[in-house]
Amino acid sequence: MSTAPILSSVPVDAAVPRHVAIIMDGNGRWAKARHLPRVAGHKAGVEAVRRVTRAARAMGVEALTLYAFSSENWRRPEDEVGALMGLLRLFIRSDLAELVEENVRLRVIGDYRRFAPDLVALVDDAMAKTAHNSGPILVIALNYGSQAELVAATRRLAARAAAGEIDAAAITADDIEAELDTAALPPLDLVIRSSGEQRLSNFLLWQAAYAELLFVDTLWPDFTADTLAEAIAAFGQRQRRYGGL
Ligand code: FPP
């Protein structure tokens, strides 16, 4: 593991977000600019994942959620979907030891059980091996879509109401939150999207209700510890009012 200093130029602001989520966009454009196949962009994107997860830990971020595969990404060509799955396998196999050593808890949001059985087993094993860690949480969104997550939560609550276990008229926001894949994670403070696109793309729609949104032009493979530090510094300048004055 690299022992090089993680931060170089930007001082860490005292106001560190507890939970940061990142829409890692721009791998394809990064590759295209270099006349490389799209998968080369995704490979470089995995390197950025390593840099940024290490940097987030060093900066004291409690939870980092990464949008690795959306429920809409199945629409991509089969070979690209296969390559993304391959990279996920490789990442878990090669980085699990570091996550265990660094006391990181790995969690997954999304319907990852639709993936190939060996990948599901790999993910389950990685979560089990880190479940008793007490440090920062790395959340990977796999086959995740916010609307599907809310539909599933609604169905579970509706079934419990129909069974007479709960009173439908008394359902609260907390009850809904407890049914989401993100239950028990710290509240979401900051959503970052790379590559200049400015949308949430079905990512953490409920959880982002009061999160700060930051759109950076950097393509994901070029995202560094400094890009994260700059984002966190920008977060520190925001005034969060949660609807108040
Ligand atoms: C968006 O870029 C990126 C993705 C759909 C995949 C993100 C996946 C990784 C970075 C690798 C696997 C992740 C882990 C956690 C090991 P794009 O392809 O849509 O870029 P474009 O908009 O420039 O085409």
mmCIF file of C-alpha atoms and ligand atoms in Angstrom:
data_model
loop_
_atom_site.group_PDB
_atom_site.id
_atom_site.type_symbol
_atom_site.label_atom_id
_atom_site.label_comp_id
_atom_site.label_asym_id
_atom_site.label_seq_id
_atom_site.Cartn_x
_atom_site.Cartn_y
_atom_site.Cartn_z
ATOM 1 C CA MET A 1 0.000 0.000 0.000
ATOM 2 C CA SER A 2 1.228 3.486 -0.869
ATOM 3 C CA THR A 3 2.468 5.570 2.009
ATOM 4 C CA ALA A 4 2.795 8.745 -0.066
ATOM 5 C CA PRO A 5 1.099 11.793 1.459
ATOM 6 C CA ILE A 6 -2.515 11.835 0.399
ATOM 7 C CA LEU A 7 -2.974 15.603 0.337
ATOM 8 C CA SER A 8 -0.631 18.054 -1.200
ATOM 9 C CA SER A 9 -2.072 21.526 -1.660
ATOM 10 C CA VAL A 10 -5.494 21.956 -0.103
ATOM 11 C CA PRO A 11 -5.877 22.197 3.678
ATOM 12 C CA VAL A 12 -8.661 20.091 5.126
ATOM 13 C CA ASP A 13 -11.510 22.254 6.345
ATOM 14 C CA ALA A 14 -12.845 21.632 9.828
ATOM 15 C CA ALA A 15 -16.354 21.145 8.378
ATOM 16 C CA VAL A 16 -15.852 17.667 6.994
ATOM 17 C CA PRO A 17 -19.024 16.084 5.629
ATOM 18 C CA ARG A 18 -19.927 12.861 7.434
ATOM 19 C CA HIS A 19 -21.319 11.199 4.329
ATOM 20 C CA VAL A 20 -20.184 11.934 0.788
ATOM 21 C CA ALA A 21 -21.663 10.300 -2.306
ATOM 22 C CA ILE A 22 -20.044 10.427 -5.724
ATOM 23 C CA ILE A 23 -21.485 9.953 -9.204
ATOM 24 C CA MET A 24 -18.323 8.808 -10.958
ATOM 25 C CA ASP A 25 -18.948 10.119 -14.467
ATOM 26 C CA GLY A 26 -16.681 10.687 -17.454
ATOM 27 C CA ASN A 27 -14.793 7.414 -17.859
ATOM 28 C CA GLY A 28 -15.917 7.060 -21.472
ATOM 29 C CA ARG A 29 -14.943 10.627 -22.408
ATOM 30 C CA TRP A 30 -11.568 10.203 -20.702
ATOM 31 C CA ALA A 31 -10.905 7.125 -22.837
ATOM 32 C CA LYS A 32 -12.215 8.733 -26.030
ATOM 33 C CA ALA A 33 -9.899 11.718 -25.584
ATOM 34 C CA ARG A 34 -7.005 9.239 -25.575
ATOM 35 C CA HIS A 35 -8.328 7.144 -28.495
ATOM 36 C CA LEU A 36 -8.705 4.224 -26.104
ATOM 37 C CA PRO A 37 -11.618 1.798 -25.720
ATOM 38 C CA ARG A 38 -14.229 2.825 -23.130
ATOM 39 C CA VAL A 39 -13.152 0.014 -20.823
ATOM 40 C CA ALA A 40 -9.736 1.684 -20.466
ATOM 41 C CA GLY A 41 -11.610 4.633 -18.962
ATOM 42 C CA HIS A 42 -13.349 2.337 -16.486
ATOM 43 C CA LYS A 43 -9.986 0.760 -15.568
ATOM 44 C CA ALA A 44 -8.551 4.194 -14.902
ATOM 45 C CA GLY A 45 -11.759 4.885 -12.976
ATOM 46 C CA VAL A 46 -10.927 2.047 -10.580
ATOM 47 C CA GLU A 47 -7.576 3.719 -9.849
ATOM 48 C CA ALA A 48 -9.514 6.896 -9.020
ATOM 49 C CA VAL A 49 -11.753 4.822 -6.713
ATOM 50 C CA ARG A 50 -8.631 3.682 -4.819
ATOM 51 C CA ARG A 51 -7.212 7.204 -4.556
ATOM 52 C CA VAL A 52 -10.470 8.756 -3.469
ATOM 53 C CA THR A 53 -11.478 6.095 -0.930
ATOM 54 C CA ARG A 54 -8.034 6.415 0.712
ATOM 55 C CA ALA A 55 -8.274 10.209 0.682
ATOM 56 C CA ALA A 56 -11.798 10.215 2.130
ATOM 57 C CA ARG A 57 -10.602 8.009 4.992
ATOM 58 C CA ALA A 58 -7.624 10.276 5.625
ATOM 59 C CA MET A 59 -9.897 13.324 5.709
ATOM 60 C CA GLY A 60 -12.234 11.788 8.266
ATOM 61 C CA VAL A 61 -15.277 11.161 6.051
ATOM 62 C CA GLU A 62 -17.379 8.560 7.885
ATOM 63 C CA ALA A 63 -19.224 7.163 4.869
ATOM 64 C CA LEU A 64 -18.382 7.307 1.175
ATOM 65 C CA THR A 65 -20.976 6.062 -1.299
ATOM 66 C CA LEU A 66 -19.871 5.391 -4.878
ATOM 67 C CA TYR A 67 -22.273 4.930 -7.806
ATOM 68 C CA ALA A 68 -20.536 2.038 -9.543
ATOM 69 C CA PHE A 69 -23.432 0.494 -11.505
ATOM 70 C CA SER A 70 -26.901 1.929 -11.874
ATOM 71 C CA SER A 71 -30.040 -0.041 -12.576
ATOM 72 C CA GLU A 72 -30.038 1.727 -15.956
ATOM 73 C CA ASN A 73 -26.468 0.680 -16.836
ATOM 74 C CA TRP A 74 -27.769 -2.694 -18.112
ATOM 75 C CA ARG A 75 -28.704 -0.738 -21.260
ATOM 76 C CA ARG A 76 -25.025 -0.451 -22.179
ATOM 77 C CA PRO A 77 -23.461 -2.872 -24.692
ATOM 78 C CA GLU A 78 -23.022 -6.356 -23.249
ATOM 79 C CA ASP A 79 -19.234 -6.236 -23.463
ATOM 80 C CA GLU A 80 -19.100 -2.993 -21.466
ATOM 81 C CA VAL A 81 -21.431 -4.411 -18.793
ATOM 82 C CA GLY A 82 -19.209 -7.523 -18.665
ATOM 83 C CA ALA A 83 -16.084 -5.391 -18.352
ATOM 84 C CA LEU A 84 -17.601 -3.389 -15.477
ATOM 85 C CA MET A 85 -18.488 -6.631 -13.672
ATOM 86 C CA GLY A 86 -14.941 -7.880 -14.255
ATOM 87 C CA LEU A 87 -13.502 -4.702 -12.757
ATOM 88 C CA LEU A 88 -15.736 -5.039 -9.713
ATOM 89 C CA ARG A 89 -14.543 -8.625 -9.204
ATOM 90 C CA LEU A 90 -10.947 -7.504 -9.548
ATOM 91 C CA PHE A 91 -11.431 -4.590 -7.156
ATOM 92 C CA ILE A 92 -12.954 -6.762 -4.442
ATOM 93 C CA ARG A 93 -10.327 -9.485 -4.864
ATOM 94 C CA SER A 94 -7.381 -7.110 -4.856
ATOM 95 C CA ASP A 95 -8.541 -4.494 -2.329
ATOM 96 C CA LEU A 96 -10.424 -6.484 0.303
ATOM 97 C CA ALA A 97 -7.282 -7.084 2.382
ATOM 98 C CA GLU A 98 -6.627 -3.331 2.507
ATOM 99 C CA LEU A 99 -10.230 -2.619 3.529
ATOM 100 C CA VAL A 100 -9.983 -5.195 6.333
ATOM 101 C CA GLU A 101 -6.610 -3.820 7.462
ATOM 102 C CA GLU A 102 -7.911 -0.255 7.409
ATOM 103 C CA ASN A 103 -10.932 -1.157 9.553
ATOM 104 C CA VAL A 104 -13.330 -0.209 6.712
ATOM 105 C CA ARG A 105 -16.863 -1.591 6.653
ATOM 106 C CA LEU A 106 -18.045 -2.453 3.159
ATOM 107 C CA ARG A 107 -21.723 -2.075 2.380
ATOM 108 C CA VAL A 108 -23.675 -2.387 -0.828
ATOM 109 C CA ILE A 109 -26.847 -0.577 -1.820
ATOM 110 C CA GLY A 110 -28.902 -1.716 -4.782
ATOM 111 C CA ASP A 111 -30.225 -5.006 -6.062
ATOM 112 C CA TYR A 112 -26.795 -6.623 -6.524
ATOM 113 C CA ARG A 113 -28.287 -10.112 -6.221
ATOM 114 C CA ARG A 114 -29.160 -9.832 -9.929
ATOM 115 C CA PHE A 115 -25.439 -10.086 -10.699
ATOM 116 C CA ALA A 116 -23.677 -13.349 -11.586
ATOM 117 C CA PRO A 117 -23.685 -15.805 -8.634
ATOM 118 C CA ASP A 118 -19.885 -15.704 -8.216
ATOM 119 C CA LEU A 119 -19.933 -11.906 -7.985
ATOM 120 C CA VAL A 120 -22.809 -11.993 -5.487
ATOM 121 C CA ALA A 121 -20.798 -14.505 -3.396
ATOM 122 C CA LEU A 122 -17.702 -12.290 -3.615
ATOM 123 C CA VAL A 123 -19.669 -9.220 -2.480
ATOM 124 C CA ASP A 124 -21.344 -11.148 0.364
ATOM 125 C CA ASP A 125 -17.993 -12.524 1.521
ATOM 126 C CA ALA A 126 -16.402 -9.050 1.438
ATOM 127 C CA MET A 127 -19.274 -7.579 3.457
ATOM 128 C CA ALA A 128 -19.092 -10.427 5.973
ATOM 129 C CA LYS A 129 -15.307 -10.035 6.367
ATOM 130 C CA THR A 130 -15.644 -6.310 7.107
ATOM 131 C CA ALA A 131 -18.940 -6.364 9.023
ATOM 132 C CA HIS A 132 -17.246 -6.223 12.423
ATOM 133 C CA ASN A 133 -14.927 -3.365 11.527
ATOM 134 C CA SER A 134 -15.636 -0.120 13.336
ATOM 135 C CA GLY A 135 -14.064 2.453 11.024
ATOM 136 C CA PRO A 136 -15.267 4.337 7.944
ATOM 137 C CA ILE A 137 -17.945 2.854 5.717
ATOM 138 C CA LEU A 138 -17.414 2.310 2.003
ATOM 139 C CA VAL A 139 -20.771 1.947 0.286
ATOM 140 C CA ILE A 140 -20.834 0.716 -3.291
ATOM 141 C CA ALA A 141 -24.035 1.216 -5.260
ATOM 142 C CA LEU A 142 -24.513 -1.852 -7.455
ATOM 143 C CA ASN A 143 -27.548 -2.205 -9.687
ATOM 144 C CA TYR A 144 -28.858 0.728 -7.695
ATOM 145 C CA GLY A 145 -31.713 3.023 -8.646
ATOM 146 C CA SER A 146 -33.353 5.370 -6.202
ATOM 147 C CA GLN A 147 -36.860 4.940 -7.597
ATOM 148 C CA ALA A 148 -36.626 1.131 -7.372
ATOM 149 C CA GLU A 149 -35.333 1.468 -3.797
ATOM 150 C CA LEU A 150 -38.341 3.655 -2.898
ATOM 151 C CA VAL A 151 -40.775 1.295 -4.635
ATOM 152 C CA ALA A 152 -39.378 -1.668 -2.668
ATOM 153 C CA ALA A 153 -39.570 0.291 0.601
ATOM 154 C CA THR A 154 -43.157 1.342 -0.151
ATOM 155 C CA ARG A 155 -44.176 -2.232 -0.935
ATOM 156 C CA ARG A 156 -42.721 -3.503 2.340
ATOM 157 C CA LEU A 157 -44.519 -0.808 4.348
ATOM 158 C CA ALA A 158 -47.776 -1.403 2.441
ATOM 159 C CA ALA A 159 -47.541 -5.155 3.143
ATOM 160 C CA ARG A 160 -47.004 -4.495 6.852
ATOM 161 C CA ALA A 161 -49.960 -2.100 6.895
ATOM 162 C CA ALA A 162 -52.154 -4.654 5.066
ATOM 163 C CA ALA A 163 -51.136 -7.269 7.657
ATOM 164 C CA GLY A 164 -52.220 -4.889 10.407
ATOM 165 C CA GLU A 165 -48.687 -4.593 11.824
ATOM 166 C CA ILE A 166 -48.506 -0.835 11.336
ATOM 167 C CA ASP A 167 -50.990 1.989 10.867
ATOM 168 C CA ALA A 168 -50.677 3.291 7.278
ATOM 169 C CA ALA A 169 -51.885 6.738 8.330
ATOM 170 C CA ALA A 170 -49.096 6.964 10.916
ATOM 171 C CA ILE A 171 -46.149 6.198 8.571
ATOM 172 C CA THR A 172 -43.387 8.757 9.058
ATOM 173 C CA ALA A 173 -40.339 9.853 7.094
ATOM 174 C CA ASP A 174 -38.235 7.919 9.629
ATOM 175 C CA ASP A 175 -40.221 4.750 8.864
ATOM 176 C CA ILE A 176 -39.492 5.176 5.153
ATOM 177 C CA GLU A 177 -35.831 5.901 5.825
ATOM 178 C CA ALA A 178 -35.542 2.721 7.882
ATOM 179 C CA GLU A 179 -36.684 0.714 4.837
ATOM 180 C CA LEU A 180 -34.148 2.211 2.440
ATOM 181 C CA ASP A 181 -30.896 0.455 1.505
ATOM 182 C CA THR A 182 -29.089 3.314 3.242
ATOM 183 C CA ALA A 183 -30.734 2.693 6.651
ATOM 184 C CA ALA A 184 -28.317 3.353 9.528
ATOM 185 C CA LEU A 185 -25.806 5.233 7.369
ATOM 186 C CA PRO A 186 -24.962 8.788 8.441
ATOM 187 C CA PRO A 187 -27.193 11.437 6.798
ATOM 188 C CA LEU A 188 -26.001 12.357 3.324
ATOM 189 C CA ASP A 189 -24.139 15.689 3.394
ATOM 190 C CA LEU A 190 -22.553 16.071 -0.016
ATOM 191 C CA VAL A 191 -23.176 14.659 -3.493
ATOM 192 C CA ILE A 192 -20.407 15.176 -6.030
ATOM 193 C CA ARG A 193 -20.767 14.470 -9.740
ATOM 194 C CA SER A 194 -17.731 14.507 -11.946
ATOM 195 C CA SER A 195 -17.435 15.343 -15.665
ATOM 196 C CA GLY A 196 -19.572 18.486 -15.766
ATOM 197 C CA GLU A 197 -22.970 16.799 -16.054
ATOM 198 C CA GLN A 198 -25.526 18.307 -13.685
ATOM 199 C CA ARG A 199 -28.115 15.681 -12.778
ATOM 200 C CA LEU A 200 -28.705 13.098 -10.059
ATOM 201 C CA SER A 201 -29.504 10.231 -12.451
ATOM 202 C CA ASN A 202 -31.729 8.316 -10.021
ATOM 203 C CA PHE A 203 -29.051 8.369 -7.284
ATOM 204 C CA LEU A 204 -30.043 8.793 -3.616
ATOM 205 C CA LEU A 205 -33.032 11.023 -4.441
ATOM 206 C CA TRP A 206 -34.627 10.726 -0.996
ATOM 207 C CA GLN A 207 -31.313 10.878 0.864
ATOM 208 C CA ALA A 208 -30.176 13.999 -1.017
ATOM 209 C CA ALA A 209 -33.132 16.066 0.217
ATOM 210 C CA TYR A 210 -30.821 18.363 2.217
ATOM 211 C CA ALA A 211 -27.457 17.364 0.815
ATOM 212 C CA GLU A 212 -25.205 19.913 -0.834
ATOM 213 C CA LEU A 213 -24.681 19.224 -4.539
ATOM 214 C CA LEU A 214 -21.366 19.846 -6.228
ATOM 215 C CA PHE A 215 -20.697 19.409 -9.931
ATOM 216 C CA VAL A 216 -17.062 19.362 -10.968
ATOM 217 C CA ASP A 217 -15.703 19.366 -14.518
ATOM 218 C CA THR A 218 -12.960 16.824 -13.772
ATOM 219 C CA LEU A 219 -13.504 13.502 -15.534
ATOM 220 C CA TRP A 220 -13.661 10.652 -13.018
ATOM 221 C CA PRO A 221 -10.324 9.003 -13.984
ATOM 222 C CA ASP A 222 -8.628 12.373 -13.351
ATOM 223 C CA PHE A 223 -10.249 12.779 -9.923
ATOM 224 C CA THR A 224 -7.574 12.945 -7.227
ATOM 225 C CA ALA A 225 -7.257 13.391 -3.480
ATOM 226 C CA ASP A 226 -6.891 17.110 -4.172
ATOM 227 C CA THR A 227 -10.154 17.203 -6.173
ATOM 228 C CA LEU A 228 -11.869 15.650 -3.155
ATOM 229 C CA ALA A 229 -10.174 18.076 -0.776
ATOM 230 C CA GLU A 230 -11.334 20.998 -2.946
ATOM 231 C CA ALA A 231 -14.877 19.623 -2.937
ATOM 232 C CA ILE A 232 -14.795 19.301 0.838
ATOM 233 C CA ALA A 233 -13.427 22.808 1.175
ATOM 234 C CA ALA A 234 -16.306 24.083 -1.028
ATOM 235 C CA PHE A 235 -18.745 22.155 1.173
ATOM 236 C CA GLY A 236 -17.261 23.936 4.193
ATOM 237 C CA GLN A 237 -18.191 27.286 2.617
ATOM 238 C CA ARG A 238 -21.853 26.359 2.087
ATOM 239 C CA GLN A 239 -24.516 27.548 4.496
ATOM 240 C CA ARG A 240 -26.927 24.757 5.264
ATOM 241 C CA ARG A 241 -30.278 26.002 6.457
ATOM 242 C CA TYR A 242 -32.515 22.918 6.160
ATOM 243 C CA GLY A 243 -35.467 25.155 5.257
ATOM 244 C CA GLY A 244 -34.826 27.594 8.120
ATOM 245 C CA LEU A 245 -33.201 31.038 7.958
HETATM 246 C C1 FPP B 1 -19.695 6.599 -15.754
HETATM 247 O O1 FPP B 1 -18.818 6.960 -16.800
HETATM 248 C C2 FPP B 1 -19.119 5.505 -14.993
HETATM 249 C C3 FPP B 1 -19.708 4.292 -14.827
HETATM 250 C C4 FPP B 1 -21.023 3.951 -15.414
HETATM 251 C C5 FPP B 1 -19.063 3.215 -14.083
HETATM 252 C C6 FPP B 1 -18.286 3.592 -12.875
HETATM 253 C C7 FPP B 1 -17.435 2.433 -12.535
HETATM 254 C C8 FPP B 1 -16.140 2.455 -12.142
HETATM 255 C C9 FPP B 1 -15.395 3.695 -11.883
HETATM 256 C C10 FPP B 1 -15.372 1.189 -11.969
HETATM 257 C C11 FPP B 1 -15.879 0.190 -10.996
HETATM 258 C C12 FPP B 1 -16.126 0.699 -9.626
HETATM 259 C C13 FPP B 1 -15.624 0.186 -8.467
HETATM 260 C C14 FPP B 1 -16.180 0.640 -7.176
HETATM 261 C C15 FPP B 1 -14.525 -0.778 -8.448
HETATM 262 P P1 FPP B 1 -19.331 6.876 -18.308
HETATM 263 O O2 FPP B 1 -18.865 5.598 -18.872
HETATM 264 O O3 FPP B 1 -20.802 7.087 -18.356
HETATM 265 O O4 FPP B 1 -18.563 8.083 -18.948
HETATM 266 P P2 FPP B 1 -19.037 8.965 -20.180
HETATM 267 O O5 FPP B 1 -20.270 9.718 -19.727
HETATM 268 O O6 FPP B 1 -17.867 9.872 -20.408
HETATM 269 O O7 FPP B 1 -19.303 8.037 -21.322
#
